[in-house]
Coordinates of C-alpha atoms in Angstrom, one line a residue:
X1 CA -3.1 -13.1 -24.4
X2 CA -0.3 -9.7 -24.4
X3 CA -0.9 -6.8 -25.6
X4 CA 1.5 -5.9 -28.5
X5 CA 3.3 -3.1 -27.6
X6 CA 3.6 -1.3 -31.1
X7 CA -0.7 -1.2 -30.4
X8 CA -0.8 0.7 -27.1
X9 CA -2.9 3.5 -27.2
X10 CA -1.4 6.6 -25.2
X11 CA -4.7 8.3 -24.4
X12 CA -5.9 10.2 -27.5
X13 CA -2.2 9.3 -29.1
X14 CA -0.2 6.6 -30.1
X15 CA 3.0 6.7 -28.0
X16 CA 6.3 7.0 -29.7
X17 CA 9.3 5.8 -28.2
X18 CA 12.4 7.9 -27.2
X19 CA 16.0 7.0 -26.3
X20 CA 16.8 6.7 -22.7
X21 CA 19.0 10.2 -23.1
X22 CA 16.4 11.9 -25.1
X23 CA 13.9 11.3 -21.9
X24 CA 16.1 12.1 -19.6
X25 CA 17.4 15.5 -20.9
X26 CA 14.4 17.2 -22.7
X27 CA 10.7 18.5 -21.4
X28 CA 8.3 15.6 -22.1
X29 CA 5.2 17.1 -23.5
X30 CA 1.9 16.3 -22.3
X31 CA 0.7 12.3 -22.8
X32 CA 4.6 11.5 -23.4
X33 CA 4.8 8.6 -20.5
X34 CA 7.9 7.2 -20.5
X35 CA 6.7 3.8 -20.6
X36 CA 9.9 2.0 -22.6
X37 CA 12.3 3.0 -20.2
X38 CA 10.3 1.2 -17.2
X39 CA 11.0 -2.2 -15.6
X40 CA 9.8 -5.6 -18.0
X41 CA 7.9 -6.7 -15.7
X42 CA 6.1 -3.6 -15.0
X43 CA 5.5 -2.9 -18.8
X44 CA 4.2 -6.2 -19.0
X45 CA 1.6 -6.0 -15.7
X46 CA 0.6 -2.6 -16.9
X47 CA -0.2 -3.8 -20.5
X48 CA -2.4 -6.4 -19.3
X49 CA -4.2 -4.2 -17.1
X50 CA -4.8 -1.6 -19.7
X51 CA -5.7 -4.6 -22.1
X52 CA -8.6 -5.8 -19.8
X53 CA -9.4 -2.3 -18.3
X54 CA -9.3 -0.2 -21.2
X55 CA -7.6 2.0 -19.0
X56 CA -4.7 4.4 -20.6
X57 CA -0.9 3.1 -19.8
X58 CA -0.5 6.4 -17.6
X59 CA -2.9 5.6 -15.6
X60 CA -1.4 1.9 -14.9
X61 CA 1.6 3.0 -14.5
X62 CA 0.8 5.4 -11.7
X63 CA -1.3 3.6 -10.1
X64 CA 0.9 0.5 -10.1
X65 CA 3.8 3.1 -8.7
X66 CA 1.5 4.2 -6.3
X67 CA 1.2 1.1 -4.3
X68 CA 5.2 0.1 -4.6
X69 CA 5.6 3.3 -2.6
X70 CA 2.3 2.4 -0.4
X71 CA 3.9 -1.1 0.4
X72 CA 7.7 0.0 1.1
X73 CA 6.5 2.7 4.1
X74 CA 9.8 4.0 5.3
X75 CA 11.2 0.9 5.0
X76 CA 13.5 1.5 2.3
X77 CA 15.9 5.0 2.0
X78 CA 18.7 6.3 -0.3
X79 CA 21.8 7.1 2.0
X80 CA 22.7 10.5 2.1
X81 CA 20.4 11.6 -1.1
X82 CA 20.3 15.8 -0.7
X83 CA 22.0 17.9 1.6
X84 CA 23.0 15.0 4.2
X85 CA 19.4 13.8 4.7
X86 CA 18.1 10.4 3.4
X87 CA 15.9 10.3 0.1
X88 CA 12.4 8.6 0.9
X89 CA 10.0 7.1 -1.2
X90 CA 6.5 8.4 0.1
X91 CA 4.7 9.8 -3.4
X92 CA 1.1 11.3 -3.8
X93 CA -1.4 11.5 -6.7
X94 CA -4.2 13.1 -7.5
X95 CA -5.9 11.3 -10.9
X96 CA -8.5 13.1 -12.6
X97 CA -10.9 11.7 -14.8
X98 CA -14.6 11.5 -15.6
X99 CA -17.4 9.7 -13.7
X100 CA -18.0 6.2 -14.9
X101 CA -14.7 5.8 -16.6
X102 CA -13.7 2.4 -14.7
X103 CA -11.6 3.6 -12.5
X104 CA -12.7 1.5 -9.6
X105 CA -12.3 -1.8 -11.8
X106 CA -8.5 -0.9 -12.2
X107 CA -8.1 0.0 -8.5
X108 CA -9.4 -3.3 -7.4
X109 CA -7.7 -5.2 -10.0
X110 CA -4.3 -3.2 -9.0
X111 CA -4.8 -3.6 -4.7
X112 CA -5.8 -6.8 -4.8
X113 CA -2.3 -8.2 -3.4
X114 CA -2.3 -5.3 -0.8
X115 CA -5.7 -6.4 0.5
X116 CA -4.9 -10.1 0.4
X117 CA -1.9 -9.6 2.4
X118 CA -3.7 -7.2 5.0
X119 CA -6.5 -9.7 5.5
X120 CA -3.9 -12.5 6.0
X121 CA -2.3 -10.6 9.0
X122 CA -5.1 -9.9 10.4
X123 CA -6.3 -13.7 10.1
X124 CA -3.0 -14.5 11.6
X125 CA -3.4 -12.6 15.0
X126 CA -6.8 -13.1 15.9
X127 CA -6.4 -16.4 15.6
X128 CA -2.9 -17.0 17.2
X129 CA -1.6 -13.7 18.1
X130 CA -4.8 -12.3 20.0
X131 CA -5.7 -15.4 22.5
X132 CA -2.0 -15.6 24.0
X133 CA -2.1 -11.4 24.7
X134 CA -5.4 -11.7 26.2
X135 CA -4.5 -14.8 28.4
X136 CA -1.1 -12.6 29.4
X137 CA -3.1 -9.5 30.1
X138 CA -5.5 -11.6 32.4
X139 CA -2.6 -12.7 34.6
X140 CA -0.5 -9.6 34.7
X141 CA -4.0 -7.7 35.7
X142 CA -4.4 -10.5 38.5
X143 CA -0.6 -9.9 39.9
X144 CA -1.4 -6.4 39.6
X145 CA -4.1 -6.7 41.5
X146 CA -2.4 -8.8 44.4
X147 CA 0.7 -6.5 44.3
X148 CA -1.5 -3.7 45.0
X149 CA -3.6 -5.4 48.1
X150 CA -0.4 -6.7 49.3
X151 CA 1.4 -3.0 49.7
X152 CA -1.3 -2.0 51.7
X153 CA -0.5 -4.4 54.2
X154 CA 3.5 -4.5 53.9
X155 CA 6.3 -2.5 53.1
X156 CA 5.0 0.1 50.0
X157 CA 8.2 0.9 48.3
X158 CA 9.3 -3.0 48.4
X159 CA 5.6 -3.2 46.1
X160 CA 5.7 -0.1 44.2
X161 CA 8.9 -0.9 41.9
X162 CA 6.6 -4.6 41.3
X163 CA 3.7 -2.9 40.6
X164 CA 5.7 0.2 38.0
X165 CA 7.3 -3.0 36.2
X166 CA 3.8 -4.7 35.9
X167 CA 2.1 -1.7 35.2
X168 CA 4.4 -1.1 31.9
X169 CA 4.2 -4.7 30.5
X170 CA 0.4 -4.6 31.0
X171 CA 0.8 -1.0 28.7
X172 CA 3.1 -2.8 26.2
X173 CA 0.5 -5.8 25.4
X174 CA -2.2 -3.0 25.2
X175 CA -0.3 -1.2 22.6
X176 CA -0.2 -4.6 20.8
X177 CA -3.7 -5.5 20.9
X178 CA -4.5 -2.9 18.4
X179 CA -3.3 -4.0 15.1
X180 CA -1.8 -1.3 12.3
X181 CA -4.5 0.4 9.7
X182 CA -2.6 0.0 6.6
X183 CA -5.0 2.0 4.5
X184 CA -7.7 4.7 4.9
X185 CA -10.1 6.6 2.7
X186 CA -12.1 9.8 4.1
X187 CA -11.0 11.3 7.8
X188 CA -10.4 14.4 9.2
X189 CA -6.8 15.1 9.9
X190 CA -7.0 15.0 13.5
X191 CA -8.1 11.4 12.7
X192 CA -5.1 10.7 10.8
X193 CA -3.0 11.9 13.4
X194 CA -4.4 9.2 15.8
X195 CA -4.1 6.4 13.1
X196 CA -0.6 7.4 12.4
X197 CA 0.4 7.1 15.9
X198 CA -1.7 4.1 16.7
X199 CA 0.0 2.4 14.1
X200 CA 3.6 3.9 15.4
X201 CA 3.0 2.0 18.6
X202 CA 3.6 -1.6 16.9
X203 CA 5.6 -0.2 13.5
X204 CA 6.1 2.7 11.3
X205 CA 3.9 5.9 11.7
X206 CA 2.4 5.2 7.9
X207 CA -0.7 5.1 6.3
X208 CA -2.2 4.9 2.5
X209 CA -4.9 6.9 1.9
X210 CA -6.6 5.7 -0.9
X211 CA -9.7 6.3 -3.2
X212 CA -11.9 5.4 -6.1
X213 CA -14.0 8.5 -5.3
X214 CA -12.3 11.2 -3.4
X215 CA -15.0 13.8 -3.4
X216 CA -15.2 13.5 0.3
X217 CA -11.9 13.6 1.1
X218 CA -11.0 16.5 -1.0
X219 CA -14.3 18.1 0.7
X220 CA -12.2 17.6 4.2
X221 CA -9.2 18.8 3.0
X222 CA -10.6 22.2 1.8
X223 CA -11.8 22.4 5.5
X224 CA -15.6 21.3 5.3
X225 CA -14.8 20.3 8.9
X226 CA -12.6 23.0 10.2
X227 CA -14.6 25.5 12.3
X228 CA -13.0 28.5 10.4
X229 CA -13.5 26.7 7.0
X230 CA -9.5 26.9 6.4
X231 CA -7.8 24.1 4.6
X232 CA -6.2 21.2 6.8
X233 CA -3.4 20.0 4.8
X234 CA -1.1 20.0 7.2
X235 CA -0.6 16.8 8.4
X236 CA -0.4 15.6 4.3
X237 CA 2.6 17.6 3.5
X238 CA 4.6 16.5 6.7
X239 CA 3.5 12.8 5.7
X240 CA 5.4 13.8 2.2
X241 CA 8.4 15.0 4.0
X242 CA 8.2 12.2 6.7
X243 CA 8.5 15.1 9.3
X244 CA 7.0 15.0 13.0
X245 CA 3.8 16.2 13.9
X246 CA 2.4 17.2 17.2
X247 CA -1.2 17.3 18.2
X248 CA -3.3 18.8 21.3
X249 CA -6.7 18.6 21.3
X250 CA -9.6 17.2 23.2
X251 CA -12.0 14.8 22.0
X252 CA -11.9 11.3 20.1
X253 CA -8.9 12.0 18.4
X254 CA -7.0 13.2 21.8
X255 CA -3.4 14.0 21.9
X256 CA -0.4 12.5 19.6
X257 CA 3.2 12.9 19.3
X258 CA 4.8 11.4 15.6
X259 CA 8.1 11.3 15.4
X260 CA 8.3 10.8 11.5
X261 CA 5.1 10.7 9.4
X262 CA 4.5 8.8 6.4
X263 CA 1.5 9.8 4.4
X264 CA 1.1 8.0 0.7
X265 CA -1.3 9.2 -1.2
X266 CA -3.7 8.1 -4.1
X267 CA -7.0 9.7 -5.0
X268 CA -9.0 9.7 -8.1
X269 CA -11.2 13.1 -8.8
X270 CA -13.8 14.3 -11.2
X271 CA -12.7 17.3 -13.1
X272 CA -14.8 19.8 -11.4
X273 CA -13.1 18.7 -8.2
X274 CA -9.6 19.7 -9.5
X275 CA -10.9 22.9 -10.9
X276 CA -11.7 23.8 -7.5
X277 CA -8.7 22.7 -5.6
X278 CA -6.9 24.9 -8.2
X279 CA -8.9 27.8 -8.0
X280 CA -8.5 27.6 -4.1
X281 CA -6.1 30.5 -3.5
X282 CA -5.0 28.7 -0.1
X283 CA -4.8 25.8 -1.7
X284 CA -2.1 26.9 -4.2
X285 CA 0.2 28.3 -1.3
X286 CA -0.1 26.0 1.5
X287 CA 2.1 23.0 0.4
X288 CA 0.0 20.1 -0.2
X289 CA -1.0 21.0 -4.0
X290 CA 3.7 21.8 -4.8
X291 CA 3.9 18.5 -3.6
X292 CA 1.5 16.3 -4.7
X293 CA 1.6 14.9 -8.7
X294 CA -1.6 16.0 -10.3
X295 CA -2.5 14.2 -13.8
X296 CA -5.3 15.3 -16.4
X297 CA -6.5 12.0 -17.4
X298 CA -8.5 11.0 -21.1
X299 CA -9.7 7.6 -21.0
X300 CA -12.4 7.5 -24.5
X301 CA -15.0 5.2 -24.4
X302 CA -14.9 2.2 -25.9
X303 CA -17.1 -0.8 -27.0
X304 CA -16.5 -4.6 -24.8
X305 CA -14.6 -6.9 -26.6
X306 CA -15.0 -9.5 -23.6
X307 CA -10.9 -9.4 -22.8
X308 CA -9.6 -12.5 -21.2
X309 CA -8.5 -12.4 -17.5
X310 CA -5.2 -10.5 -16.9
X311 CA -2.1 -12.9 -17.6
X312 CA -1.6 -15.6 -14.8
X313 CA 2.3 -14.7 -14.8
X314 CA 2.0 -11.0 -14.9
X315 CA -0.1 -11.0 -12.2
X316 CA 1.5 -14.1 -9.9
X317 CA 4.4 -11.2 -10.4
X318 CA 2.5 -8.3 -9.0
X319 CA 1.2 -10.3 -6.3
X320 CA 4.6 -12.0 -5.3
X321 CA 6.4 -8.1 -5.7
X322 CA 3.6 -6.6 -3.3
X323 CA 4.0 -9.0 -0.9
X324 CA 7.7 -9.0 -1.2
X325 CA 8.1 -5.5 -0.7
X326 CA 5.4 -5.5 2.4
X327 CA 7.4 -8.1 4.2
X328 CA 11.0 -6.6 3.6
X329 CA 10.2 -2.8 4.1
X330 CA 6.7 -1.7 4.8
X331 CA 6.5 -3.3 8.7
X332 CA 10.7 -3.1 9.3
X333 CA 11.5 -1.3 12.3
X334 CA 14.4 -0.3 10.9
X335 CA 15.2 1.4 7.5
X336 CA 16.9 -0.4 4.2
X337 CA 19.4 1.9 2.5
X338 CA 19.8 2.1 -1.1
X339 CA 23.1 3.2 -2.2
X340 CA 23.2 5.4 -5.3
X341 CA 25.6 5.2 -8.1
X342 CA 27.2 8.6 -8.6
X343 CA 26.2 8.7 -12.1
X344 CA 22.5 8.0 -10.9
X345 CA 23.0 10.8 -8.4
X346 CA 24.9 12.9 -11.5
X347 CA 22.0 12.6 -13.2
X348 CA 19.3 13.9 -10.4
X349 CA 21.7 16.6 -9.7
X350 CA 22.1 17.7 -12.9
X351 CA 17.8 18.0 -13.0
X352 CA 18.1 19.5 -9.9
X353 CA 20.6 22.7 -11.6
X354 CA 18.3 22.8 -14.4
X355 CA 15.5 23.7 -12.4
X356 CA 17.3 26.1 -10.4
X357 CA 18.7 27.7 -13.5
X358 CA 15.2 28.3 -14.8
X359 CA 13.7 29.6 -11.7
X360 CA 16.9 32.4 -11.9
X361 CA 16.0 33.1 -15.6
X362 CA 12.2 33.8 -14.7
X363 CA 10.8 30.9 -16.3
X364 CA 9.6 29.3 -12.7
X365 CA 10.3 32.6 -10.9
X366 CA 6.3 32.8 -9.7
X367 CA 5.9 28.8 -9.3
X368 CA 9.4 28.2 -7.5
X369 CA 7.8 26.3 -4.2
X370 CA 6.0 24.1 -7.2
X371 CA 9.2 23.1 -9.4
X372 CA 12.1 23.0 -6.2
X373 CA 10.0 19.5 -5.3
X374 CA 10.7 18.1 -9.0
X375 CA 13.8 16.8 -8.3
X376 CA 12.7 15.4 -4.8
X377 CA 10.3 13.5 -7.5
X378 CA 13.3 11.8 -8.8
X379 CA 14.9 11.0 -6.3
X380 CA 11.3 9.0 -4.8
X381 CA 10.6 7.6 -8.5
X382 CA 14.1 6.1 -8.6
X383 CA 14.7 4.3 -5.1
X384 CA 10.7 3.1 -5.7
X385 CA 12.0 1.4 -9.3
X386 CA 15.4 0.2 -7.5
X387 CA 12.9 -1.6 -4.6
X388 CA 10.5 -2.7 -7.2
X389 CA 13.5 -5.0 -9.0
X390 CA 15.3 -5.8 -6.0
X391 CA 14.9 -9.4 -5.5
X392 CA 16.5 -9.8 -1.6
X393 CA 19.9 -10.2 -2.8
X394 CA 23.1 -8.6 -3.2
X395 CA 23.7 -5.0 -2.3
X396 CA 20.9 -2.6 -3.0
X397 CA 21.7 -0.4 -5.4
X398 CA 19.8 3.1 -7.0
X399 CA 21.4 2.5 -10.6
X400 CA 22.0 4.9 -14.0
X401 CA 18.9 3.5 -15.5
X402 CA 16.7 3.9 -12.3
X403 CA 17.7 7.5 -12.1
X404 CA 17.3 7.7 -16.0
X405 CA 13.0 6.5 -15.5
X406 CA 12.9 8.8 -12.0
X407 CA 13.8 11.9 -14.0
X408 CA 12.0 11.2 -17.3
X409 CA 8.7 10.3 -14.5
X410 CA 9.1 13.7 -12.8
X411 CA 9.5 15.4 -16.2
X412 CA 6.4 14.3 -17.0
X413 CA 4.3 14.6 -13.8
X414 CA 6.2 18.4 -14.3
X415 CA 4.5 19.1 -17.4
X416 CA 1.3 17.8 -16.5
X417 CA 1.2 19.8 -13.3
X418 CA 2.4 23.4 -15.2
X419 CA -0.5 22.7 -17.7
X420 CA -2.8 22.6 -15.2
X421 CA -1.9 25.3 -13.0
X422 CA -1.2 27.7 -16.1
X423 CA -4.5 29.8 -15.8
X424 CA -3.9 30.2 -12.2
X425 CA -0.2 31.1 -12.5
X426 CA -1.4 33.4 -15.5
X427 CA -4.2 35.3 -12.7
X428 CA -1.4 35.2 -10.1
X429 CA 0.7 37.2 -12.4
X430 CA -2.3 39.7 -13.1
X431 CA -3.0 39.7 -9.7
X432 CA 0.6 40.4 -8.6
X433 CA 1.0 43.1 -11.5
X434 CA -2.3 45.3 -10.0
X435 CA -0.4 45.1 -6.6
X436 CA 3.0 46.2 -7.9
X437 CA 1.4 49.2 -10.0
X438 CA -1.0 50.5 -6.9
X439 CA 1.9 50.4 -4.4
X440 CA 4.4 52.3 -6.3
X441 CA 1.9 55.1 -8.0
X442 CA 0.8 55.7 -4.1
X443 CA 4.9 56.3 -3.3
X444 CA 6.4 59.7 -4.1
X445 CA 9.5 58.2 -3.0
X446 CA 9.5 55.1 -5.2
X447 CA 10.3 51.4 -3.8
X448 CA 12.6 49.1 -3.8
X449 CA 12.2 45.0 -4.8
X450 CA 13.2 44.9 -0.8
X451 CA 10.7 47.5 0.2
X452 CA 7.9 45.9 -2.0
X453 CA 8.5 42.5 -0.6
X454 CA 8.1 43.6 2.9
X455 CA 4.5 44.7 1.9
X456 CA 3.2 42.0 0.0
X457 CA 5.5 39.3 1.9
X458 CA 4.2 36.0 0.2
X459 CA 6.5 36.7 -2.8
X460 CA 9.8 36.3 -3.5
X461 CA 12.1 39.3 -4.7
X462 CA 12.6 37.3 -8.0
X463 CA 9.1 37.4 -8.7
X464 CA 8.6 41.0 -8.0
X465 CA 11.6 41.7 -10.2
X466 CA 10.2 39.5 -13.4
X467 CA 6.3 40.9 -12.9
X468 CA 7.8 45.0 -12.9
X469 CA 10.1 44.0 -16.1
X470 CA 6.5 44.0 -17.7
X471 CA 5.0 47.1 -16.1
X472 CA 6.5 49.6 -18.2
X473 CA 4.9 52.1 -16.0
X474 CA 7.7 51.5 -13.1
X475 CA 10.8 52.9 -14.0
X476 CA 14.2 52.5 -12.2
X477 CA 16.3 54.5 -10.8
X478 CA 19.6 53.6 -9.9
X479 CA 21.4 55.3 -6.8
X480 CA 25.2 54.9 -6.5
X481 CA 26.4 55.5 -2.4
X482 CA 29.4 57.9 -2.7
X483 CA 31.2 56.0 -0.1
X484 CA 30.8 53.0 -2.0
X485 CA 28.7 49.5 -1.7
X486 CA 25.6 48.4 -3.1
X487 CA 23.7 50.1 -5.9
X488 CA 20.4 50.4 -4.7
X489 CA 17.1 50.2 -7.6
X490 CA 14.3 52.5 -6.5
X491 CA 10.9 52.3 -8.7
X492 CA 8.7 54.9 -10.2
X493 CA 5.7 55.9 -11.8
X494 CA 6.1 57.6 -14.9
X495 CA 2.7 57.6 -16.7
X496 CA 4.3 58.8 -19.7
X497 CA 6.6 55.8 -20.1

């Protein structure tokens, strides 16, 4: 049984398809998912799941995106993508939706390949893997033991470079004994840090965090277990960014060097929890909530109609695509580069300009760290459709109509985030206003934007300049150097203005 696709139910509205330019070159507005410009066979595996779910197409969709970035780690790059560096694919969501909407029958529905190909490999080396290690550590423990009696008897140095060489195989099939975590759910960062370079010691430094219920998690993240009660997202937004990490401390979690940390993220919230990870001043300015995709999601109740199982094709194709991608990129040593077409990379560069054109007109001028990672969004949406059809062969290739779905995706993910944030940016802008009119009625001298921005420091001189264009109150004075240069804008108070 398929769902038709003329029936689909966009959350409260019906969805109404666009051309692949219109998408591509206009604001989506909230609920607009661009759902016809996505792969077939990801249309067709998200319909079904919404079908027996109930669950809204967005919410397929990005869940089902979520775990194609999951399963390709850092296995899989676009060559040269901004600036000289490699574009990644690492993504993080944060869903929100109400208790006892069925969000844990779609995740386990959607992970099922994931979890059937983790419990295979583990299968695999306890039974084959494990016994041959163990029987190898035995022996090289044995030598090492010999090597050691017989320097004390003989020439040392003859022994020691015997006993070095022994010493580092016997740390090599240690480091191999402990199989990679593939996934987690709720743990302190410091923990995360030791997973991530557990698991660098047989493959990548990655990890999924993942869950139905991330109340907890959240509840870390906003410090619950940081002695000074300051958020610890540290270690999430250099697993975005695939940057190193270093880590000193005592205790269980102990010391850790990364060298490139991969961090994909997926957690499904209550409302009340995203209300107060938005209302967490920290929170908005520490890096984890600009980088992170936030979605507002309505799924309406709705009576059983006893659906039939998901379609035995659509789902034989998610399971063989997970389990594709897992073997080819997720446990690769090395990276698989995806070269983009230049009209693909036209296109995310032209997204790119736009954004930077409306953060110079004032439009994004108080949320710039927020929309500079939109195009970054592209970039990751696009390699992670490329992968996604990529069947093994031929030259891999980030195409016109990946880069088409990437920006149309961040679009959206764009709106969705600005509607959220929009009371906090509006209090920010309050906030910032009271500061501006206090510093400049306490200066007989007036300020400059340069002089303001060395007091309040956390914003930028475009900011300052937008917020005092509405504070009618600070008036400015041009002064022209006689000798020439820069005109310099001091501001006022004139009460009377």
């Amino acid at each position: 049984m398929k769902t038709e696709m003329n029936n689909i139910q966009w959350g409260p509205a019906e969805f109404e398809p666009e051309t692949s330019a219109e998408v591509a070159h206009q604001e989506p507005a909230i609920n607009n998912y661009p759902f016809e410009l996505l792969p077939p066979k990801l249309r067709e595996y998200a319909s079904e799941i919404h079908r027996v779910t109930g669950a809204p197409l967005e919410l397929s969709v990005g869940t089902c995106i979520a775990f194609c970035s999951a399963a390709m780690g850092l296995g899989a790059q676009i060559q040269n993508a901004y600036k000289g560096n490699n574009g990644l694919g690492i993504l993080q969501f944060v869903f929100s939706l109400e208790s006892g909407s069925g969000k844990s029958t779609l995740l386990n529905l959607i992970r099922r390949p994931l979890d059937a190909w983790i419990k295979k490999r583990e299968e695999h080396f306890r039974s084959f893997e494990l016994p041959k290690l163990l029987a190898e550590k035995d022996l090289l423990e044995k030598e090492h033991k010999d090597r050691i009696n017989a320097s004390k008897k003989g020439d040392r140095d003859v022994y020691s470079e015997e006993i070095r060489t022994i010493r580092e195989k016997l740390e090599e099939i240690n480091n191999l004994l402990s199989q990679p975590q593939f996934t987690t759910e709720d743990c302190t960062l410091s923990a995360m840090a030791h997973l991530l370079w557990q698991n660098g010691k047989t493959g990548q430094e990655a990890v999924f965090s993942i869950s139905p219920d991330a109340r907890p998690a959240i509840r870390t993240l906003l410090g619950a277990w940081s002695k000074k009660g300051n958020v610890e997202d540290n270690l999430l937004v250099k697993g975005y960014s695939g940057d190193p990490h270093q880590q000193d401390r005592r205790g269980q979690s102990g010391s850790c060097r990364i060298k490139k940390a991969c961090v994909n993220l997926l957690f499904f919230i209550q409302p009340d929890v995203l209300r107060e990870i938005l209302a967490n001043p920290e929170m908005m300015h520490s890096g984890f909530v600009q980088r992170v995709m936030f979605s507002e999601i309505e799924w309406p109740l709705s009576h059983y109609n006893n659906p039939e199982p998901v379609d035995k094709t659509a789902d034989q194709w998610w399971e063989n695509c997970i389990t594709r991608i897992l073997e080819t990129y997720r446990i690769s040593s090395e990276p698989q580069f995806f070269r983009p077409e230049d009209e693909a990379k036209r296109l995310i560069v032209s997204y790119h300009d736009e954004i930077v054109d409306a953060v110079k007109d004032g439009t994004y001028a108080d949320v710039q760290s927020h929309v500079v990672r939109w195009h970054e969004w592209a970039y990751r949406f696009s390699l992670v459709l490329a992968v996604l059809e990529h069947d093994g062969i031929g030259e891999r290739v980030v195409t016109k109509k990946h880069a088409q779905t990437g920006v149309a995706l961040a679009k959206y993910y764009a709106a969705e985030k600005m509607a959220l944030i929009e009371q906090s940016r509006e209090a920010a802008k309050d906030a910032l206003k009271q500061k501006l009119c206090g510093l400049i009625k306490s200066s007989d001298a007036g300020l400059s934007v340069r002089q303001i921005q060395r007091q309040l420091r956390t914003y930028t001189a475009t900011s300052i300049r937008n917020a005092l264009k509405d504070i009618p109150e600070a008036t400015p004075h041009q002064n022209h150097p006689a000798e020439g240069g820069w005109t310099q804008v001091t501001y006022f108070w004139d009460a009377k203005a």
